[in-house]
Short mmCIF file of N, CA, C and O in Angstrom, two decimals:
data_model
loop_
_atom_site.label_atom_id
_atom_site.label_comp_id
_atom_site.label_asym_id
_atom_site.label_seq_id
_atom_site.Cartn_x
_atom_site.Cartn_y
_atom_site.Cartn_z
N MET A 65 -83.31 55.54 66.25
CA MET A 65 -83.31 56.27 67.45
C MET A 65 -84.07 57.61 67.30
O MET A 65 -83.87 58.30 66.24
N ARG A 66 -84.87 57.88 68.22
CA ARG A 66 -85.64 59.18 68.21
C ARG A 66 -84.78 60.35 68.47
O ARG A 66 -83.83 60.21 69.32
N LYS A 67 -84.90 61.43 67.69
CA LYS A 67 -84.11 62.61 67.87
C LYS A 67 -84.25 63.18 69.30
O LYS A 67 -83.26 63.56 69.81
N LEU A 68 -85.45 63.08 69.89
CA LEU A 68 -85.61 63.58 71.28
C LEU A 68 -84.72 62.88 72.27
O LEU A 68 -84.01 63.50 73.02
N HIS A 69 -84.66 61.59 72.08
CA HIS A 69 -83.80 60.79 73.04
C HIS A 69 -82.23 61.12 72.90
O HIS A 69 -81.57 61.24 73.85
N LEU A 70 -81.82 61.28 71.57
CA LEU A 70 -80.54 61.63 71.37
C LEU A 70 -80.13 62.98 71.90
O LEU A 70 -79.15 63.26 72.56
N ASP A 71 -81.13 64.03 71.64
CA ASP A 71 -80.94 65.32 72.22
C ASP A 71 -80.82 65.34 73.70
O ASP A 71 -79.91 65.96 74.22
N LEU A 72 -81.79 64.64 74.38
CA LEU A 72 -81.65 64.62 75.81
C LEU A 72 -80.45 63.92 76.34
O LEU A 72 -79.82 64.36 77.39
N ALA A 73 -79.95 62.91 75.68
CA ALA A 73 -78.72 62.21 76.10
C ALA A 73 -77.48 63.12 75.94
O ALA A 73 -76.69 63.27 76.81
N VAL A 74 -77.48 63.92 74.85
CA VAL A 74 -76.38 64.80 74.62
C VAL A 74 -76.40 65.94 75.64
O VAL A 74 -75.40 66.33 76.23
N TYR A 75 -77.58 66.49 75.92
CA TYR A 75 -77.69 67.57 77.02
C TYR A 75 -77.31 67.00 78.37
O TYR A 75 -76.54 67.71 79.07
N ALA A 76 -77.66 65.79 78.72
CA ALA A 76 -77.31 65.24 79.94
C ALA A 76 -75.76 65.02 80.05
O ALA A 76 -75.09 65.40 81.14
N PHE A 77 -75.14 64.60 78.89
CA PHE A 77 -73.73 64.42 78.90
C PHE A 77 -73.01 65.72 79.04
O PHE A 77 -72.02 65.80 79.82
N ILE A 78 -73.49 66.77 78.40
CA ILE A 78 -72.82 68.10 78.57
C ILE A 78 -73.02 68.66 79.87
O ILE A 78 -72.14 69.32 80.50
N ILE A 79 -74.18 68.49 80.53
CA ILE A 79 -74.42 68.96 81.93
C ILE A 79 -73.51 68.24 82.84
O ILE A 79 -72.90 68.82 83.77
N ALA A 80 -73.25 66.89 82.64
CA ALA A 80 -72.35 66.11 83.49
C ALA A 80 -70.93 66.66 83.35
O ALA A 80 -70.20 66.69 84.35
N CYS A 81 -70.53 66.89 82.12
CA CYS A 81 -69.21 67.50 81.90
C CYS A 81 -69.12 68.90 82.58
O CYS A 81 -67.99 69.17 83.16
N GLY A 82 -70.10 69.69 82.53
CA GLY A 82 -70.08 70.99 83.18
C GLY A 82 -69.93 70.80 84.74
O GLY A 82 -69.21 71.52 85.36
N ALA A 83 -70.68 69.86 85.27
CA ALA A 83 -70.60 69.66 86.69
C ALA A 83 -69.23 69.12 87.11
O ALA A 83 -68.63 69.55 88.15
N MET A 84 -68.63 68.34 86.23
CA MET A 84 -67.29 67.86 86.61
C MET A 84 -66.24 68.92 86.43
O MET A 84 -65.31 68.97 87.21
N THR A 85 -66.52 69.84 85.48
CA THR A 85 -65.61 70.98 85.32
C THR A 85 -65.67 71.89 86.62
O THR A 85 -64.60 72.26 87.13
N ILE A 86 -66.87 72.13 87.08
CA ILE A 86 -66.98 72.91 88.34
C ILE A 86 -66.33 72.18 89.56
O ILE A 86 -65.59 72.89 90.31
N TRP A 87 -66.53 70.88 89.62
CA TRP A 87 -65.95 70.16 90.77
C TRP A 87 -64.37 70.18 90.62
O TRP A 87 -63.75 70.30 91.63
N GLN A 88 -63.80 69.93 89.44
CA GLN A 88 -62.39 69.91 89.22
C GLN A 88 -61.74 71.22 89.55
O GLN A 88 -60.61 71.29 89.99
N THR A 89 -62.38 72.29 89.04
CA THR A 89 -61.81 73.61 89.25
C THR A 89 -62.08 74.24 90.56
O THR A 89 -61.44 75.31 90.89
N SER A 90 -62.82 73.68 91.39
CA SER A 90 -63.12 74.27 92.77
C SER A 90 -61.87 74.18 93.66
O SER A 90 -61.81 75.02 94.60
N ASP A 91 -60.98 73.44 93.35
CA ASP A 91 -59.69 73.30 94.11
C ASP A 91 -58.52 74.26 93.65
O ASP A 91 -57.54 74.22 94.24
N LEU A 92 -58.87 74.96 92.59
CA LEU A 92 -57.73 75.80 92.05
C LEU A 92 -57.53 77.00 93.13
O LEU A 92 -58.48 77.56 93.61
N PRO A 93 -56.28 77.40 93.28
CA PRO A 93 -56.03 78.50 94.30
C PRO A 93 -56.39 79.80 93.77
O PRO A 93 -56.37 80.04 92.53
N GLU A 94 -56.67 80.70 94.76
CA GLU A 94 -56.79 82.13 94.36
C GLU A 94 -55.46 82.74 94.54
O GLU A 94 -54.71 82.51 95.48
N SER A 95 -55.10 83.64 93.60
CA SER A 95 -53.80 84.29 93.60
C SER A 95 -53.78 85.40 94.73
O SER A 95 -52.72 85.46 95.39
N LEU A 96 -54.83 86.21 94.79
CA LEU A 96 -54.84 87.27 95.89
C LEU A 96 -56.20 87.11 96.54
O LEU A 96 -57.25 86.79 95.92
N PRO A 97 -56.33 87.49 97.82
CA PRO A 97 -57.54 87.54 98.47
C PRO A 97 -58.52 88.49 97.78
O PRO A 97 -58.17 89.63 97.44
N GLY A 98 -59.73 88.00 97.56
CA GLY A 98 -60.73 88.85 96.91
C GLY A 98 -60.62 88.80 95.32
O GLY A 98 -61.50 89.34 94.69
N ASP A 99 -59.51 88.16 94.84
CA ASP A 99 -59.42 88.04 93.35
C ASP A 99 -60.35 86.98 92.82
O ASP A 99 -60.75 86.10 93.53
N LEU A 100 -60.69 87.08 91.60
CA LEU A 100 -61.68 86.15 90.98
C LEU A 100 -60.95 84.72 90.94
O LEU A 100 -61.67 83.74 91.08
N GLY A 101 -59.69 84.62 90.84
CA GLY A 101 -59.03 83.40 90.81
C GLY A 101 -59.10 82.70 89.39
O GLY A 101 -59.86 83.08 88.51
N SER A 102 -58.28 81.60 89.22
CA SER A 102 -58.23 80.96 87.98
C SER A 102 -59.45 80.05 87.73
O SER A 102 -59.59 79.62 86.68
N ALA A 103 -60.25 79.81 88.78
CA ALA A 103 -61.38 78.91 88.58
C ALA A 103 -62.61 79.64 88.02
O ALA A 103 -63.51 79.03 87.69
N PHE A 104 -62.53 80.97 88.13
CA PHE A 104 -63.81 81.79 87.84
C PHE A 104 -64.23 81.53 86.39
O PHE A 104 -65.34 81.14 86.16
N PHE A 105 -63.39 81.63 85.44
CA PHE A 105 -63.74 81.57 83.95
C PHE A 105 -64.31 80.19 83.63
O PHE A 105 -65.38 80.11 83.08
N PRO A 106 -63.42 79.14 83.97
CA PRO A 106 -64.07 77.85 83.63
C PRO A 106 -65.38 77.50 84.34
O PRO A 106 -66.30 76.85 83.79
N GLN A 107 -65.54 77.88 85.58
CA GLN A 107 -66.84 77.66 86.37
C GLN A 107 -67.94 78.48 85.72
O GLN A 107 -69.01 78.03 85.63
N ALA A 108 -67.65 79.73 85.32
CA ALA A 108 -68.72 80.52 84.68
C ALA A 108 -69.11 79.95 83.40
O ALA A 108 -70.36 79.90 83.02
N MET A 109 -68.22 79.51 82.56
CA MET A 109 -68.52 78.83 81.27
C MET A 109 -69.30 77.57 81.49
O MET A 109 -70.26 77.35 80.76
N ALA A 110 -68.97 76.85 82.56
CA ALA A 110 -69.67 75.62 82.80
C ALA A 110 -71.12 75.87 83.23
O ALA A 110 -72.01 75.17 82.80
N VAL A 111 -71.32 76.86 84.04
CA VAL A 111 -72.68 77.24 84.49
C VAL A 111 -73.50 77.72 83.31
O VAL A 111 -74.64 77.35 83.04
N ILE A 112 -72.85 78.53 82.43
CA ILE A 112 -73.62 79.00 81.21
C ILE A 112 -73.96 77.76 80.36
O ILE A 112 -75.07 77.66 79.84
N MET A 113 -72.99 76.86 80.16
CA MET A 113 -73.19 75.69 79.31
C MET A 113 -74.28 74.79 79.91
O MET A 113 -75.23 74.33 79.13
N MET A 114 -74.30 74.65 81.18
CA MET A 114 -75.32 73.88 81.83
C MET A 114 -76.67 74.49 81.71
O MET A 114 -77.73 73.83 81.46
N ALA A 115 -76.72 75.80 81.87
CA ALA A 115 -78.01 76.53 81.68
C ALA A 115 -78.59 76.47 80.31
O ALA A 115 -79.78 76.21 80.11
N LEU A 116 -77.72 76.64 79.34
CA LEU A 116 -78.17 76.52 77.94
C LEU A 116 -78.68 75.01 77.63
O LEU A 116 -79.60 74.86 76.86
N CYS A 117 -78.03 74.02 78.17
CA CYS A 117 -78.54 72.68 78.02
C CYS A 117 -79.87 72.44 78.63
O CYS A 117 -80.71 71.70 78.12
N VAL A 118 -80.11 73.01 79.76
CA VAL A 118 -81.36 72.86 80.46
C VAL A 118 -82.43 73.60 79.57
O VAL A 118 -83.55 72.99 79.29
N VAL A 119 -82.21 74.77 79.01
CA VAL A 119 -83.07 75.41 78.10
C VAL A 119 -83.37 74.52 76.91
O VAL A 119 -84.51 74.34 76.47
N GLY A 120 -82.25 74.02 76.26
CA GLY A 120 -82.35 73.08 75.16
C GLY A 120 -83.18 71.82 75.46
O GLY A 120 -84.00 71.47 74.59
N ALA A 121 -82.99 71.25 76.62
CA ALA A 121 -83.79 70.09 77.03
C ALA A 121 -85.23 70.34 77.18
O ALA A 121 -86.09 69.64 76.74
N VAL A 122 -85.53 71.55 77.77
CA VAL A 122 -86.93 71.85 78.04
C VAL A 122 -87.61 72.16 76.63
O VAL A 122 -88.78 71.73 76.34
N THR A 123 -86.96 72.83 75.68
CA THR A 123 -87.36 73.13 74.39
C THR A 123 -87.61 71.79 73.64
O THR A 123 -88.63 71.67 72.91
N ALA A 124 -86.73 70.90 73.74
CA ALA A 124 -86.86 69.59 73.09
C ALA A 124 -88.00 68.86 73.58
O ALA A 124 -88.80 68.21 72.73
N ILE A 125 -88.19 68.86 74.89
CA ILE A 125 -89.39 68.08 75.50
C ILE A 125 -90.74 68.82 75.12
O ILE A 125 -91.67 68.18 74.70
N ALA A 126 -90.69 70.18 75.00
CA ALA A 126 -91.92 70.90 74.63
C ALA A 126 -92.20 70.68 73.16
O ALA A 126 -93.48 70.57 72.85
N ASN A 127 -91.29 70.54 72.28
CA ASN A 127 -91.56 70.28 70.89
C ASN A 127 -91.97 68.81 70.58
O ASN A 127 -92.75 68.66 69.61
N ARG A 128 -91.59 67.88 71.31
CA ARG A 128 -91.86 66.52 71.18
C ARG A 128 -91.87 65.99 69.73
O ARG A 128 -92.78 65.52 69.15
N SER A 129 -90.62 66.19 69.10
CA SER A 129 -90.48 65.73 67.65
C SER A 129 -90.46 64.23 67.61
O SER A 129 -89.81 63.57 68.46
N ASP A 130 -91.17 63.60 66.67
CA ASP A 130 -91.10 62.14 66.42
C ASP A 130 -90.11 61.76 65.33
O ASP A 130 -90.14 60.61 64.92
N GLU A 131 -89.22 62.73 65.01
CA GLU A 131 -88.26 62.52 63.99
C GLU A 131 -87.25 61.45 64.43
O GLU A 131 -86.91 61.35 65.60
N ARG A 132 -86.92 60.54 63.55
CA ARG A 132 -85.89 59.52 63.87
C ARG A 132 -84.58 59.70 63.17
O ARG A 132 -84.60 60.30 62.08
N ILE A 133 -83.51 59.38 63.81
CA ILE A 133 -82.23 59.56 63.28
C ILE A 133 -81.61 58.22 63.00
O ILE A 133 -81.70 57.27 63.81
N VAL A 134 -81.05 58.05 61.84
CA VAL A 134 -80.45 56.74 61.39
C VAL A 134 -78.97 57.02 61.25
O VAL A 134 -78.51 57.91 60.53
N PHE A 135 -78.14 56.17 61.96
CA PHE A 135 -76.75 56.18 61.87
C PHE A 135 -76.27 55.23 60.82
O PHE A 135 -76.22 53.97 61.11
N GLU A 136 -75.87 55.69 59.66
CA GLU A 136 -75.48 54.68 58.58
C GLU A 136 -74.10 54.17 58.95
O GLU A 136 -73.78 53.01 58.54
N GLY A 137 -73.26 54.93 59.65
CA GLY A 137 -72.00 54.49 60.01
C GLY A 137 -71.86 54.07 61.45
O GLY A 137 -70.81 54.07 62.02
N GLY A 138 -72.96 53.58 62.02
CA GLY A 138 -72.96 53.22 63.42
C GLY A 138 -72.06 52.05 63.81
O GLY A 138 -71.35 52.12 64.78
N PHE A 139 -71.98 51.08 62.94
CA PHE A 139 -71.07 50.01 63.18
C PHE A 139 -69.59 50.43 63.08
O PHE A 139 -68.88 50.05 63.95
N LYS A 140 -69.34 51.21 62.15
CA LYS A 140 -67.90 51.79 62.02
C LYS A 140 -67.61 52.66 63.27
O LYS A 140 -66.40 52.58 63.81
N LEU A 141 -68.55 53.42 63.76
CA LEU A 141 -68.30 54.24 64.92
C LEU A 141 -68.04 53.36 66.21
O LEU A 141 -67.06 53.55 66.93
N ILE A 142 -68.79 52.26 66.36
CA ILE A 142 -68.52 51.37 67.44
C ILE A 142 -67.24 50.65 67.33
O ILE A 142 -66.43 50.52 68.32
N VAL A 143 -66.90 50.13 66.20
CA VAL A 143 -65.55 49.56 65.89
C VAL A 143 -64.49 50.55 66.21
O VAL A 143 -63.43 50.14 66.88
N THR A 144 -64.55 51.77 65.89
CA THR A 144 -63.59 52.77 66.05
C THR A 144 -63.44 53.08 67.53
O THR A 144 -62.30 53.15 68.04
N ILE A 145 -64.50 53.17 68.24
CA ILE A 145 -64.43 53.41 69.69
C ILE A 145 -63.71 52.23 70.42
O ILE A 145 -62.95 52.39 71.32
N ALA A 146 -64.17 51.07 70.01
CA ALA A 146 -63.55 49.83 70.62
C ALA A 146 -62.08 49.71 70.31
O ALA A 146 -61.26 49.36 71.19
N ALA A 147 -61.75 50.03 69.01
CA ALA A 147 -60.27 49.98 68.66
C ALA A 147 -59.49 51.06 69.43
O ALA A 147 -58.39 50.76 69.83
N THR A 148 -60.05 52.23 69.61
CA THR A 148 -59.32 53.21 70.44
C THR A 148 -59.16 52.88 71.88
O THR A 148 -58.10 53.03 72.43
N ALA A 149 -60.23 52.27 72.46
CA ALA A 149 -60.12 51.80 73.84
C ALA A 149 -59.05 50.71 73.95
O ALA A 149 -58.26 50.65 74.88
N LEU A 150 -59.05 49.84 72.87
CA LEU A 150 -57.97 48.65 72.91
C LEU A 150 -56.67 49.30 72.74
O LEU A 150 -55.73 48.85 73.45
N PHE A 151 -56.51 50.26 71.91
CA PHE A 151 -55.20 50.90 71.66
C PHE A 151 -54.64 51.54 73.02
O PHE A 151 -53.59 51.27 73.32
N PHE A 152 -55.51 52.35 73.61
CA PHE A 152 -55.03 52.90 74.89
C PHE A 152 -54.74 51.84 75.97
O PHE A 152 -53.85 52.04 76.83
N GLY A 153 -55.61 50.85 76.05
CA GLY A 153 -55.25 49.75 77.03
C GLY A 153 -54.03 49.12 76.84
O GLY A 153 -53.25 48.88 77.76
N LEU A 154 -53.80 48.72 75.59
CA LEU A 154 -52.53 48.06 75.30
C LEU A 154 -51.28 48.96 75.48
O LEU A 154 -50.27 48.54 76.03
N TRP A 155 -51.49 50.26 75.07
CA TRP A 155 -50.40 51.18 75.26
C TRP A 155 -50.05 51.36 76.78
O TRP A 155 -48.90 51.38 77.17
N SER A 156 -51.10 51.52 77.61
CA SER A 156 -50.83 51.65 79.01
C SER A 156 -50.32 50.35 79.72
O SER A 156 -49.62 50.50 80.73
N THR A 157 -50.63 49.24 79.22
CA THR A 157 -50.19 48.00 79.67
C THR A 157 -48.76 47.63 79.23
O THR A 157 -47.90 47.19 80.06
N PHE A 158 -48.45 47.74 77.96
CA PHE A 158 -47.31 47.23 77.39
C PHE A 158 -46.33 48.32 76.88
O PHE A 158 -45.15 48.05 76.65
N GLY A 159 -46.76 49.51 76.65
CA GLY A 159 -45.90 50.54 76.08
C GLY A 159 -45.87 50.41 74.54
O GLY A 159 -46.93 50.15 74.01
N TYR A 160 -44.80 50.60 73.92
CA TYR A 160 -44.64 50.43 72.51
C TYR A 160 -45.74 51.32 71.73
O TYR A 160 -46.47 50.83 70.88
N PHE A 161 -45.63 52.66 71.99
CA PHE A 161 -46.66 53.51 71.43
C PHE A 161 -46.69 53.47 69.89
O PHE A 161 -47.74 53.41 69.28
N TYR A 162 -45.52 53.78 69.38
CA TYR A 162 -45.47 53.96 67.86
C TYR A 162 -45.81 52.65 67.18
O TYR A 162 -46.53 52.69 66.14
N GLN A 163 -45.37 51.52 67.63
CA GLN A 163 -45.77 50.25 66.92
C GLN A 163 -47.33 50.05 67.04
O GLN A 163 -48.01 49.62 66.08
N LEU A 164 -47.87 50.27 68.24
CA LEU A 164 -49.36 50.14 68.41
C LEU A 164 -50.09 51.22 67.59
O LEU A 164 -51.11 50.88 67.02
N ALA A 165 -49.55 52.44 67.50
CA ALA A 165 -50.19 53.41 66.77
C ALA A 165 -50.21 53.07 65.22
O ALA A 165 -51.23 53.34 64.63
N PHE A 166 -49.10 52.46 64.78
CA PHE A 166 -49.07 52.00 63.39
C PHE A 166 -50.13 50.98 63.13
O PHE A 166 -50.94 50.99 62.21
N LEU A 167 -50.25 49.93 64.07
CA LEU A 167 -51.29 48.88 63.93
C LEU A 167 -52.66 49.46 63.90
O LEU A 167 -53.60 49.05 63.21
N PHE A 168 -52.85 50.41 64.92
CA PHE A 168 -54.24 51.06 65.03
C PHE A 168 -54.56 51.83 63.77
O PHE A 168 -55.63 51.63 63.22
N LEU A 169 -53.70 52.63 63.33
CA LEU A 169 -53.93 53.44 62.08
C LEU A 169 -54.15 52.51 60.82
O LEU A 169 -55.05 52.73 60.07
N PHE A 170 -53.25 51.54 60.73
CA PHE A 170 -53.28 50.69 59.63
C PHE A 170 -54.62 49.89 59.65
O PHE A 170 -55.37 49.70 58.60
N GLY A 171 -54.96 49.39 60.80
CA GLY A 171 -56.18 48.60 60.91
C GLY A 171 -57.43 49.32 60.63
O GLY A 171 -58.29 48.89 59.93
N LEU A 172 -57.55 50.59 61.11
CA LEU A 172 -58.72 51.43 60.90
C LEU A 172 -58.81 51.83 59.48
O LEU A 172 -59.84 51.84 58.87
N LEU A 173 -57.69 52.31 58.86
CA LEU A 173 -57.71 52.61 57.42
C LEU A 173 -58.10 51.41 56.53
O LEU A 173 -58.99 51.64 55.59
N THR A 174 -57.64 50.26 56.80
CA THR A 174 -58.05 49.06 56.12
C THR A 174 -59.51 48.72 56.32
O THR A 174 -60.24 48.38 55.37
N PHE A 175 -59.99 48.87 57.52
CA PHE A 175 -61.38 48.57 57.93
C PHE A 175 -62.24 49.65 57.20
O PHE A 175 -63.20 49.25 56.59
N TYR A 176 -61.90 50.92 57.16
CA TYR A 176 -62.71 51.89 56.50
C TYR A 176 -62.70 51.67 54.99
O TYR A 176 -63.67 51.98 54.22
N ALA A 177 -61.65 51.17 54.41
CA ALA A 177 -61.55 50.87 52.94
C ALA A 177 -62.27 49.65 52.50
O ALA A 177 -62.47 49.38 51.36
N SER A 178 -62.77 48.87 53.49
CA SER A 178 -63.39 47.63 53.20
C SER A 178 -64.79 47.75 52.64
O SER A 178 -65.48 46.79 52.35
N ASP A 179 -65.24 48.96 52.53
CA ASP A 179 -66.63 49.24 51.83
C ASP A 179 -66.55 48.76 50.49
O ASP A 179 -67.49 48.27 49.87
N GLN A 180 -65.47 49.05 49.80
CA GLN A 180 -65.24 48.60 48.42
C GLN A 180 -64.39 47.32 48.45
O GLN A 180 -64.12 46.85 49.44
N LYS A 181 -64.13 46.83 47.19
CA LYS A 181 -63.34 45.64 47.11
C LYS A 181 -61.97 45.91 47.61
O LYS A 181 -61.36 46.84 47.12
N LEU A 182 -61.56 45.12 48.60
CA LEU A 182 -60.26 45.26 49.18
C LEU A 182 -59.19 44.67 48.35
O LEU A 182 -59.15 43.38 48.21
N THR A 183 -58.30 45.47 47.81
CA THR A 183 -57.29 44.91 46.94
C THR A 183 -55.98 44.99 47.60
O THR A 183 -55.77 45.65 48.65
N ALA A 184 -54.92 44.28 47.07
CA ALA A 184 -53.53 44.34 47.67
C ALA A 184 -53.00 45.67 47.62
O ALA A 184 -52.32 46.21 48.47
N LYS A 185 -53.37 46.52 46.55
CA LYS A 185 -52.90 47.82 46.33
C LYS A 185 -53.34 48.74 47.53
O LYS A 185 -52.62 49.52 48.01
N ILE A 186 -54.66 48.58 47.83
CA ILE A 186 -55.18 49.35 48.90
C ILE A 186 -54.48 49.06 50.29
O ILE A 186 -54.12 50.02 51.04
N VAL A 187 -54.32 47.77 50.51
CA VAL A 187 -53.70 47.32 51.77
C VAL A 187 -52.28 47.86 51.84
O VAL A 187 -51.84 48.37 52.90
N VAL A 188 -51.53 47.81 50.72
CA VAL A 188 -50.10 48.25 50.74
C VAL A 188 -50.12 49.80 50.92
O VAL A 188 -49.24 50.30 51.62
N LEU A 189 -50.99 50.51 50.29
CA LEU A 189 -51.07 51.96 50.35
C LEU A 189 -51.38 52.36 51.78
O LEU A 189 -50.84 53.36 52.37
N ASN A 190 -52.32 51.61 52.39
CA ASN A 190 -52.66 51.86 53.81
C ASN A 190 -51.39 51.68 54.71
O ASN A 190 -51.21 52.40 55.70
N ALA A 191 -50.66 50.57 54.56
CA ALA A 191 -49.54 50.24 55.22
C ALA A 191 -48.46 51.30 55.10
O ALA A 191 -47.81 51.78 56.07
N VAL A 192 -48.17 51.64 53.85
CA VAL A 192 -47.15 52.72 53.61
C VAL A 192 -47.51 54.03 54.12
O VAL A 192 -46.83 54.68 54.76
N GLY A 193 -48.74 54.43 53.96
CA GLY A 193 -49.39 55.72 54.51
C GLY A 193 -49.26 55.79 55.99
O GLY A 193 -48.86 56.81 56.59
N SER A 194 -49.71 54.62 56.64
CA SER A 194 -49.58 54.59 58.11
C SER A 194 -48.16 54.66 58.52
O SER A 194 -47.84 55.37 59.57
N ALA A 195 -47.26 53.98 57.85
CA ALA A 195 -45.85 53.92 58.33
C ALA A 195 -45.20 55.45 58.14
O ALA A 195 -44.52 55.83 59.06
N ILE A 196 -45.55 56.00 57.06
CA ILE A 196 -45.06 57.42 56.80
C ILE A 196 -45.59 58.37 57.89
O ILE A 196 -44.82 59.19 58.52
N PHE A 197 -46.84 58.28 58.15
CA PHE A 197 -47.45 59.14 59.16
C PHE A 197 -46.86 58.88 60.57
O PHE A 197 -46.51 59.85 61.27
N ILE A 198 -46.69 57.67 60.99
CA ILE A 198 -46.19 57.39 62.21
C ILE A 198 -44.72 57.78 62.36
O ILE A 198 -44.28 58.25 63.39
N ALA A 199 -43.91 57.60 61.23
CA ALA A 199 -42.59 57.99 61.25
C ALA A 199 -42.47 59.51 61.41
O ALA A 199 -41.57 59.99 62.18
N LEU A 200 -43.33 60.27 60.76
CA LEU A 200 -43.24 61.71 60.94
C LEU A 200 -43.63 62.15 62.29
O LEU A 200 -43.10 62.99 62.87
N ALA A 201 -44.67 61.46 62.86
CA ALA A 201 -45.04 61.76 64.22
C ALA A 201 -43.85 61.43 65.19
O ALA A 201 -43.54 62.22 66.07
N TYR A 202 -43.13 60.32 64.96
CA TYR A 202 -42.11 60.02 65.78
C TYR A 202 -40.99 61.02 65.68
O TYR A 202 -40.34 61.55 66.71
N LEU A 203 -40.67 61.45 64.48
CA LEU A 203 -39.57 62.51 64.33
C LEU A 203 -39.92 63.76 64.91
O LEU A 203 -39.13 64.47 65.61
N PHE A 204 -41.27 64.12 64.80
CA PHE A 204 -41.66 65.44 65.33
C PHE A 204 -41.63 65.37 66.88
O PHE A 204 -41.11 66.38 67.56
N PHE A 205 -42.20 64.37 67.44
CA PHE A 205 -42.26 64.34 68.92
C PHE A 205 -40.93 64.07 69.55
O PHE A 205 -40.61 64.66 70.56
N THR A 206 -40.12 63.26 68.92
CA THR A 206 -38.87 62.86 69.57
C THR A 206 -37.77 63.87 69.27
O THR A 206 -37.04 64.26 70.15
N GLU A 207 -37.69 64.30 68.01
CA GLU A 207 -36.53 65.16 67.66
C GLU A 207 -36.87 66.63 67.76
O GLU A 207 -35.93 67.46 68.12
N VAL A 208 -38.06 67.02 67.62
CA VAL A 208 -38.34 68.51 67.68
C VAL A 208 -38.85 68.81 69.08
O VAL A 208 -38.38 69.81 69.71
N LEU A 209 -39.77 68.02 69.69
CA LEU A 209 -40.38 68.43 71.00
C LEU A 209 -39.64 67.74 72.13
O LEU A 209 -39.87 68.05 73.20
N TYR A 210 -38.83 66.73 71.76
CA TYR A 210 -38.06 65.98 72.82
C TYR A 210 -39.01 65.34 73.86
O TYR A 210 -38.73 65.39 74.96
N THR A 211 -40.03 64.71 73.24
CA THR A 211 -41.02 64.06 74.10
C THR A 211 -40.98 62.51 73.77
O THR A 211 -41.07 62.15 72.61
N ARG A 212 -40.85 61.73 74.78
CA ARG A 212 -40.82 60.25 74.55
C ARG A 212 -42.21 59.66 74.96
O ARG A 212 -42.71 59.95 75.97
N PHE A 213 -42.68 58.71 74.06
CA PHE A 213 -43.81 57.94 74.47
C PHE A 213 -43.50 56.52 74.67
O PHE A 213 -42.70 55.98 74.12
#
């Protein structure tokens, strides 16, 4: 992928996020008449961000670099994004957050470890590490913060 195309895509994404921020914060109420209100700061930051992206896009087009970017972990990135979407889809459909989070974490850790020879020791360590992490998350959110998922 050419660096110019990636730069322009990132600038367009950030500009879209800035426009969405302005749109979302336009409904925030003003506390007093004539007050700047709670929407001022996020809108000002969004406008500054969008202006800097326009400057960056113009600079990128003016430089016209033919440099190419190679994503060596592109396949892993796509699998991670797909697994994350699947995780949130299953969670919103069926619930069972912690069980799904364990499967998600265990699956991704095992997938990332598959670059080298996958042994039973690695799989067991991934399962134990995932179980400990999810158990700690459960205890923290349920017992400390009193939040149920």
